[in-house]
Short mmCIF file of C-alpha atoms in Angstrom, two decimals:
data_model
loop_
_atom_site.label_atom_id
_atom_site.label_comp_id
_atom_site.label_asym_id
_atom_site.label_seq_id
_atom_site.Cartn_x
_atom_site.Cartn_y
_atom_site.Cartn_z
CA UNK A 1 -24.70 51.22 -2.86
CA UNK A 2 -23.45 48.25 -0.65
CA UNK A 3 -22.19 45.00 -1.84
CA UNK A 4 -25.13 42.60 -1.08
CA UNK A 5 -24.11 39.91 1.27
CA UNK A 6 -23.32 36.47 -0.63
CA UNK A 7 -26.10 34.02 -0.58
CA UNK A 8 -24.85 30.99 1.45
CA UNK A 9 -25.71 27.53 0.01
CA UNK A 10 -29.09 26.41 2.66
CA UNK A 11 -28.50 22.55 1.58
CA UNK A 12 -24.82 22.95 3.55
CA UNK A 13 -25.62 26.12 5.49
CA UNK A 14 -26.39 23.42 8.33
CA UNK A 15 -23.69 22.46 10.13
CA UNK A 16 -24.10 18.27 10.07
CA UNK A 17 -24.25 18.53 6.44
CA UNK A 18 -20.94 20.75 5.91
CA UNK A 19 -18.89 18.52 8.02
CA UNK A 20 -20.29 15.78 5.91
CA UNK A 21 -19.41 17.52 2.84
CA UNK A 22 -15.91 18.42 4.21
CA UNK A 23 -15.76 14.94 4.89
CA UNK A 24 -16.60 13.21 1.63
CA UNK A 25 -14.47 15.95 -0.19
CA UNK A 26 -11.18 14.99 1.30
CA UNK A 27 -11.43 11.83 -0.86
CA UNK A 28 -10.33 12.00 -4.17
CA UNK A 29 -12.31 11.56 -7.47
CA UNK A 30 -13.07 8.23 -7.88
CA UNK A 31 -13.35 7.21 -4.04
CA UNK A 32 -16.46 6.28 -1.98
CA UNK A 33 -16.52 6.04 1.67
CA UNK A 34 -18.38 3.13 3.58
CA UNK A 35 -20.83 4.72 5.40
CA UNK A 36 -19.89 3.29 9.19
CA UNK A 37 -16.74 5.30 8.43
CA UNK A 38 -18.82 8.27 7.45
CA UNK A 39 -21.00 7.77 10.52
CA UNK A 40 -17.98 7.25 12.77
CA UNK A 41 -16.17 10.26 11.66
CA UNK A 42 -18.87 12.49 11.78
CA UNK A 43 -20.10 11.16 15.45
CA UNK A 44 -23.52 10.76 14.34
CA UNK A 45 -26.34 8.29 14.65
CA UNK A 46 -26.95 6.31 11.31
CA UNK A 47 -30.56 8.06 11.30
CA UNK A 48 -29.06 11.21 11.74
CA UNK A 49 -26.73 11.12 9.39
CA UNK A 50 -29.32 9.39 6.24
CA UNK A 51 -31.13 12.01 6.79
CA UNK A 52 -29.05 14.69 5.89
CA UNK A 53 -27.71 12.43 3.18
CA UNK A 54 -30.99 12.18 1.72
CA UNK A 55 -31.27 15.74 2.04
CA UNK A 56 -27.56 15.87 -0.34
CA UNK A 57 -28.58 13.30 -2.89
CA UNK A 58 -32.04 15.43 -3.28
CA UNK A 59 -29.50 18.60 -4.08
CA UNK A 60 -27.10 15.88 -6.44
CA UNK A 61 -24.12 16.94 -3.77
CA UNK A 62 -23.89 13.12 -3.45
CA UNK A 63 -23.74 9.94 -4.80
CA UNK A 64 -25.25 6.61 -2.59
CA UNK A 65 -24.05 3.19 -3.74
CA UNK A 66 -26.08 0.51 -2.15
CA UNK A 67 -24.59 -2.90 -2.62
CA UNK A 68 -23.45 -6.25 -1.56
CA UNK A 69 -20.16 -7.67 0.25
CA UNK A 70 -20.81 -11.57 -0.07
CA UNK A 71 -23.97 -11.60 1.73
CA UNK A 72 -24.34 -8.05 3.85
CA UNK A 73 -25.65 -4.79 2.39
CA UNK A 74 -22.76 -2.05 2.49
CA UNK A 75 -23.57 1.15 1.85
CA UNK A 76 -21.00 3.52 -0.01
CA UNK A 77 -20.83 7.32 -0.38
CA UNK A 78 -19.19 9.63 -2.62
CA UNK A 79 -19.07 13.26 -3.53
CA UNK A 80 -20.20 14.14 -7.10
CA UNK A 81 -18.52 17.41 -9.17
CA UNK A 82 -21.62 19.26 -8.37
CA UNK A 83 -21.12 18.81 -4.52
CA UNK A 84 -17.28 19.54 -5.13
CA UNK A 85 -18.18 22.82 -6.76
CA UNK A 86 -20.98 23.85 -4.39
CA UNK A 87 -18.60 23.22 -0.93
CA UNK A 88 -16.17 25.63 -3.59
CA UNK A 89 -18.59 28.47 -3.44
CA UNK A 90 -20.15 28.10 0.21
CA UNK A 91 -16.55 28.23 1.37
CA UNK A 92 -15.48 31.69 -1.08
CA UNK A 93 -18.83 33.00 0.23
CA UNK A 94 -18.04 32.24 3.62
CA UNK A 95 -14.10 33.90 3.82
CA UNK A 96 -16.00 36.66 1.86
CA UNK A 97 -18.32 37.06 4.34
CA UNK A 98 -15.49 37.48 6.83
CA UNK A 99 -13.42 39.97 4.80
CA UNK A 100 -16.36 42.32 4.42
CA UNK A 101 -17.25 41.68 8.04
CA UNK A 102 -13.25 42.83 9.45
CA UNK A 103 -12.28 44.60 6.43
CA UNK A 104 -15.33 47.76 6.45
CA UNK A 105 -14.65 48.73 9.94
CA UNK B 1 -31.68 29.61 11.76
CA UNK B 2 -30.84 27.13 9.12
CA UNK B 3 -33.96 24.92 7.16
CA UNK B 4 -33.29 22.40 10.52
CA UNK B 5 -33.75 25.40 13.26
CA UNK B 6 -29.84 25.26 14.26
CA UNK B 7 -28.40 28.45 15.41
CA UNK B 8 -26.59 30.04 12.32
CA UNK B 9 -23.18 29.63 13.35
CA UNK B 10 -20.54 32.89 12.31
CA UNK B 11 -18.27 32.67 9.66
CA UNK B 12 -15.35 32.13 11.68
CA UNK B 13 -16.96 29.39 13.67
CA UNK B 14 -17.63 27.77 10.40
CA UNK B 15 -14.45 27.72 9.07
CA UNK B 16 -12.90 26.50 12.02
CA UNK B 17 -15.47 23.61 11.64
CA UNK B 18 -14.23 23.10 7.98
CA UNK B 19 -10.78 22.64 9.36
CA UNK B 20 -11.59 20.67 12.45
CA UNK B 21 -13.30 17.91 10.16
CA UNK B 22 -10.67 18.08 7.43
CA UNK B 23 -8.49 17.35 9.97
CA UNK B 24 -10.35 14.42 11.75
CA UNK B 25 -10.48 13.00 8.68
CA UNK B 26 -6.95 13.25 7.00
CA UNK B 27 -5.85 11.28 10.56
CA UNK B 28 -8.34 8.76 9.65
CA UNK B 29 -7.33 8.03 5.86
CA UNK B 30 -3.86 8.34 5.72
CA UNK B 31 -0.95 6.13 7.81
CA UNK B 32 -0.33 6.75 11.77
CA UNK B 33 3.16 7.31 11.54
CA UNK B 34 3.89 5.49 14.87
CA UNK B 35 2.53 2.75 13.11
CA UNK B 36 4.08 2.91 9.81
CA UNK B 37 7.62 4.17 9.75
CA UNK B 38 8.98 3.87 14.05
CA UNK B 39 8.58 -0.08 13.47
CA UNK B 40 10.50 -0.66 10.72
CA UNK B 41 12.99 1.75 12.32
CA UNK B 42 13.32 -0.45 14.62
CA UNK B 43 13.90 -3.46 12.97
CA UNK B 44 16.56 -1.74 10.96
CA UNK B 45 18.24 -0.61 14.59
CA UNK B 46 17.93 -4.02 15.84
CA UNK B 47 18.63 -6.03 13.03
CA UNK B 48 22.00 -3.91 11.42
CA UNK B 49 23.32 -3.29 14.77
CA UNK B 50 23.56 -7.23 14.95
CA UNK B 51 24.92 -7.22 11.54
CA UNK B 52 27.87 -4.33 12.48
CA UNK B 53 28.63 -6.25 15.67
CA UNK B 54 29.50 -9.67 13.42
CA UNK B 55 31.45 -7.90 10.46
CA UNK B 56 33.11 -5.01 12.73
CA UNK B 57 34.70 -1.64 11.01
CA UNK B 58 38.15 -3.28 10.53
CA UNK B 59 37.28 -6.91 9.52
CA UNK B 60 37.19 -7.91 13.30
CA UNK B 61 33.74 -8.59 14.45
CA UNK B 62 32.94 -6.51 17.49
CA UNK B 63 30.83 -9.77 19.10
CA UNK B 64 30.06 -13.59 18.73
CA UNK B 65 27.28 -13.07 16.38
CA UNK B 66 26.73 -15.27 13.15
CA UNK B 67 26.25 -13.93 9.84
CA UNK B 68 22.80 -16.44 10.45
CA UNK B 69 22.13 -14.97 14.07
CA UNK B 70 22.11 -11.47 12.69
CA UNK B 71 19.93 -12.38 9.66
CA UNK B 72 17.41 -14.01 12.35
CA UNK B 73 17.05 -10.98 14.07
CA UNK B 74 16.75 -8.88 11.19
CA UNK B 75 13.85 -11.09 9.18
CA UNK B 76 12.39 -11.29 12.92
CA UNK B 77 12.10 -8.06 13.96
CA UNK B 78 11.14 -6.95 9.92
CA UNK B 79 8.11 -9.40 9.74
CA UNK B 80 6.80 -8.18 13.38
CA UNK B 81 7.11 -4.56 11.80
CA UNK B 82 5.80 -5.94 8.09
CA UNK B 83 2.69 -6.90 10.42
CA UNK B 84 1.64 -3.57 11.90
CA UNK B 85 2.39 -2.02 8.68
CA UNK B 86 -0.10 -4.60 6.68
CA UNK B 87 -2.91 -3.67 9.63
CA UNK B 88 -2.36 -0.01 9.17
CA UNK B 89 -3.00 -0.32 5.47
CA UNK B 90 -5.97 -2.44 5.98
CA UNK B 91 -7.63 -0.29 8.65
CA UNK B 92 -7.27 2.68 6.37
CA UNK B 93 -8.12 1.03 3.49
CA UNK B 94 -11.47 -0.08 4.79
CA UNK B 95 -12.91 3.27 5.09
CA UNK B 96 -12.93 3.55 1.33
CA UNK B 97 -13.27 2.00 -2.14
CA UNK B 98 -12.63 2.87 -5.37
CA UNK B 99 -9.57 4.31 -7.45
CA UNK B 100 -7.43 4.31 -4.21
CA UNK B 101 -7.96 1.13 -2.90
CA UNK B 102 -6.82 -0.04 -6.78
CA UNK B 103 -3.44 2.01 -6.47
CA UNK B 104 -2.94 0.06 -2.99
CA UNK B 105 -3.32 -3.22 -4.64
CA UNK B 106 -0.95 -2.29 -7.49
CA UNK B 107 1.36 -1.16 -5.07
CA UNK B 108 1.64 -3.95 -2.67
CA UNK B 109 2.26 -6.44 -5.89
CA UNK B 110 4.83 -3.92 -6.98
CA UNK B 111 6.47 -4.79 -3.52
CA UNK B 112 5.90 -8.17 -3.68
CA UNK B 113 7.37 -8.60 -7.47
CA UNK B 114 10.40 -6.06 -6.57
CA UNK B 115 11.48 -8.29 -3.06
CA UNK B 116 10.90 -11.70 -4.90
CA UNK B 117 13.09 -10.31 -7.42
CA UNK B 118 15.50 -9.26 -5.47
CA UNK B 119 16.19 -12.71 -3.73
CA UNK B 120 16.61 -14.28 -6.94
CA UNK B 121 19.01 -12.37 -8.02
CA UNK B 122 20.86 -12.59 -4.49
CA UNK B 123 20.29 -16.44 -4.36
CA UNK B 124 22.13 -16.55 -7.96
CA UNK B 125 25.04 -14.07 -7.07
CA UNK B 126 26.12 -14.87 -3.62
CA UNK B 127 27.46 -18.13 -3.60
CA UNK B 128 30.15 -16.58 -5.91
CA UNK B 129 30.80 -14.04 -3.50
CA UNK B 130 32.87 -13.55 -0.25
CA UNK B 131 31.01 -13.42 2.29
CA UNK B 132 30.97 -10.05 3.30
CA UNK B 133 30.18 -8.82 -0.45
CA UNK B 134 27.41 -11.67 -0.06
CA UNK B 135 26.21 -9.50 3.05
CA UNK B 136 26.31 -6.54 0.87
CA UNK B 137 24.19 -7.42 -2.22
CA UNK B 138 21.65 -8.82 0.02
CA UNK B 139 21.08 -5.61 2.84
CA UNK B 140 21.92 -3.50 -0.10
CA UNK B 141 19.53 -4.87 -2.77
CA UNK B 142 16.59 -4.99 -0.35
CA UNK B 143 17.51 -1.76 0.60
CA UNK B 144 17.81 -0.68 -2.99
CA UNK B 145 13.81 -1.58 -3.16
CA UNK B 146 12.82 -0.29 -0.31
CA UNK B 147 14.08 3.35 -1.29
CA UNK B 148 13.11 3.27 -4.95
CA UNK B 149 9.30 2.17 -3.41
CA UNK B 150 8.89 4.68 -0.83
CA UNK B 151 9.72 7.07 -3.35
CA UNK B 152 7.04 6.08 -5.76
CA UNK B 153 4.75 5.36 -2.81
CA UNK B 154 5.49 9.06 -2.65
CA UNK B 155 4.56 10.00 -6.14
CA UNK B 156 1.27 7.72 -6.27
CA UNK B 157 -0.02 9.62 -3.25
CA UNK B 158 1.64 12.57 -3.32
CA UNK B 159 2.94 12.29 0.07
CA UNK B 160 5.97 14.37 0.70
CA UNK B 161 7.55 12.74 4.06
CA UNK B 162 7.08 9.25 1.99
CA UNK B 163 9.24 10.24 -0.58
CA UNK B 164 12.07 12.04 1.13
CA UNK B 165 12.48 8.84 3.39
CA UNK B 166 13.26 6.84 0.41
CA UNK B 167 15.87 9.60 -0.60
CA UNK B 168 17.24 9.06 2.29
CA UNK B 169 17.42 5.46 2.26
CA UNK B 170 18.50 5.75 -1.07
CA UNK B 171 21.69 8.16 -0.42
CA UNK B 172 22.46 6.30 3.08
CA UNK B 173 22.34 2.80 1.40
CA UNK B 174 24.94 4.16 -1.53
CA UNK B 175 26.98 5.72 1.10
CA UNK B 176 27.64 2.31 2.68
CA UNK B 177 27.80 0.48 -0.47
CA UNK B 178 30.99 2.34 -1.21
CA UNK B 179 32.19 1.85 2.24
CA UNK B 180 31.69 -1.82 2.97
CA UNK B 181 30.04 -4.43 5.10
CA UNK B 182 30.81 -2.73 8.27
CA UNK B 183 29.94 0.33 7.90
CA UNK B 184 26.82 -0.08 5.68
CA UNK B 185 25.72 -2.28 8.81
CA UNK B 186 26.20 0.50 11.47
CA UNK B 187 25.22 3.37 8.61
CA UNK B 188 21.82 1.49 8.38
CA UNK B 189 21.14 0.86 11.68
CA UNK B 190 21.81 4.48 12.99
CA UNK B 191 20.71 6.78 10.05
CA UNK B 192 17.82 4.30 8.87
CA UNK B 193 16.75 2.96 11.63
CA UNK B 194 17.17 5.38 14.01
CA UNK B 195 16.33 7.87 11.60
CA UNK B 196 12.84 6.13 10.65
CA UNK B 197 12.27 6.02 14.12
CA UNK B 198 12.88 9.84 14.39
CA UNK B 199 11.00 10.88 11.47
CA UNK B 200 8.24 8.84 13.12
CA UNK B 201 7.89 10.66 16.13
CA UNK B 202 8.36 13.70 14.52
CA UNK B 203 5.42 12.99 12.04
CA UNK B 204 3.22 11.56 14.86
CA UNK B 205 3.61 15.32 16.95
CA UNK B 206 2.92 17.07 14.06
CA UNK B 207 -0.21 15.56 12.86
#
């Protein structure tokens, strides 16, 4: 019998949404990230990029704060613990993935 | 093919993505050293170089230089590097909100309370002092701030370079204490400043 091949997360097996994910986890608990500095990090067109955040907040991988500075609507995101823990696993699956794929040969 | 039809990228191609964007980012959120430490250095070399050339190693001052010229270009050449600093925080600070923003705030008062102290307790002391003791409590109390904040700065964030810089400081600034006017002068200016300035550079090629 062969070890069955870990099942990769599909909501970050994309790569837009893992380098958003990477992204949001460098912050620490308790942090949100405007989302102009989200979009310019990532190099991605604000549509772009809500969509695959919509696609995250479906999964609860993110949080979206929608508020007010004075008068203009600013956007924050964060990660949540779920999101934290799911980037945990897609990244073990991934270096397993590599082990099995250099260390059976 | 992923639920968006991209290619399905290998394993290794992902990670390296992982690591590319961790990377983008950590330059993003955290201080350019250039802009942080190499100005300050700086004003330290500048500003304690004109302070050695007034009180000399021997009690003979090296050059025509007032205790007042020297302070000039010291406060001069610290607010121009006070000012970069202050726009590096705010330019990383506006990427984010939340718990670390707070600790910024709470740090920059901690600054503020630990320099206004500082003064008044020079402003009380000196004019009982010589003056070259008077130059001593006041580079060596401000420098006795600066040390003990970069090492906390250290601790809050858990930044490793932060905190051995204010070792540094800290040891160099005892060092001269002991020593005198002179040599605290020219101690500062070549192991602080120039050493800011080298750790700078240093941290700037690595990052």
């Amino acid at each position: 019998m062969t070890d069955a091949a870990p099942e990769l997360d599909p909501v970050i097996h994309a790569q837009a949404r893992l380098r958003v994910m990477v992204t949001l986890n460098t912050l620490c608990e308790g942090d949100e990230m405007a989302f102009p500095s989200l979009k310019e990090l990532l190099g991605m067109t604000a549509g772009n990029l809500s969509v695959h955040l919509s696609k995250l907040e479906e999964a609860e991988y993110v949080r979206i704060v929608k508020t007010h500075k004075g008068r203009t609507p600013v956007t924050y995101v964060a990660m949540t613990r779920r999101g934290r823990a799911a980037l945990e696993d897609y990244t073990r699956a991934i270096r397993a993935l590599l082990d099995t794929a250099g260390g059976t040969a | 093919m992923t639920d968006d039809g991209e290619r399905v990228p290998s394993p290794e191609e992902t990670l390296r993505v992982i690591e590319q964007q961790r990377a983008v980012t950590n330059r993003a959120l955290q201080p350019d050293p250039l802009r942080m430490y190499v100005p300050w250095g700086v004003a330290w070399l500048l500003g304690f170089t004109a302070f050695f050339l007034h009180y000399g190693l021997n009690g003979e001052p090296y050059a025509p230089i007032s205790q007042m010229q020297a302070l000039a270009v010291l406060m001069i050449a610290q607010v121009a590097a006070g000012s970069v600093a202050a726009y590096e925080i705010a330019r990383m600070s506006s990427h984010t909100r939340g718990d670390n923003q707070v600790k910024g705030t709470m740090y920059g008062y901690t600054w503020f309370a630990g320099m206004a102290l500082m003064i008044v307790i020079a402003m009380r002391v000196s004019p009982l002092l010589p003056p070259e003791l008077s130059g001593l409590l006041w580079a060596g109390g401000t420098l006795t701030v600066v040390a003990i904040l970069y090492m906390a700065g250290g601790a809050v964030w858990l930044q490793w370079p932060m905190f051995f810089i204010g070792v540094w400081i800290a040891g160099v600034n005892g060092l001269g204490l002991m020593l005198g006017a002179g040599w605290h002068a020219l101690l500062t200016a070549v192991l602080l400043g120039g050493g800011q300035i080298a750790a700078g550079l240093w941290l700037w090629r690595r990052s």
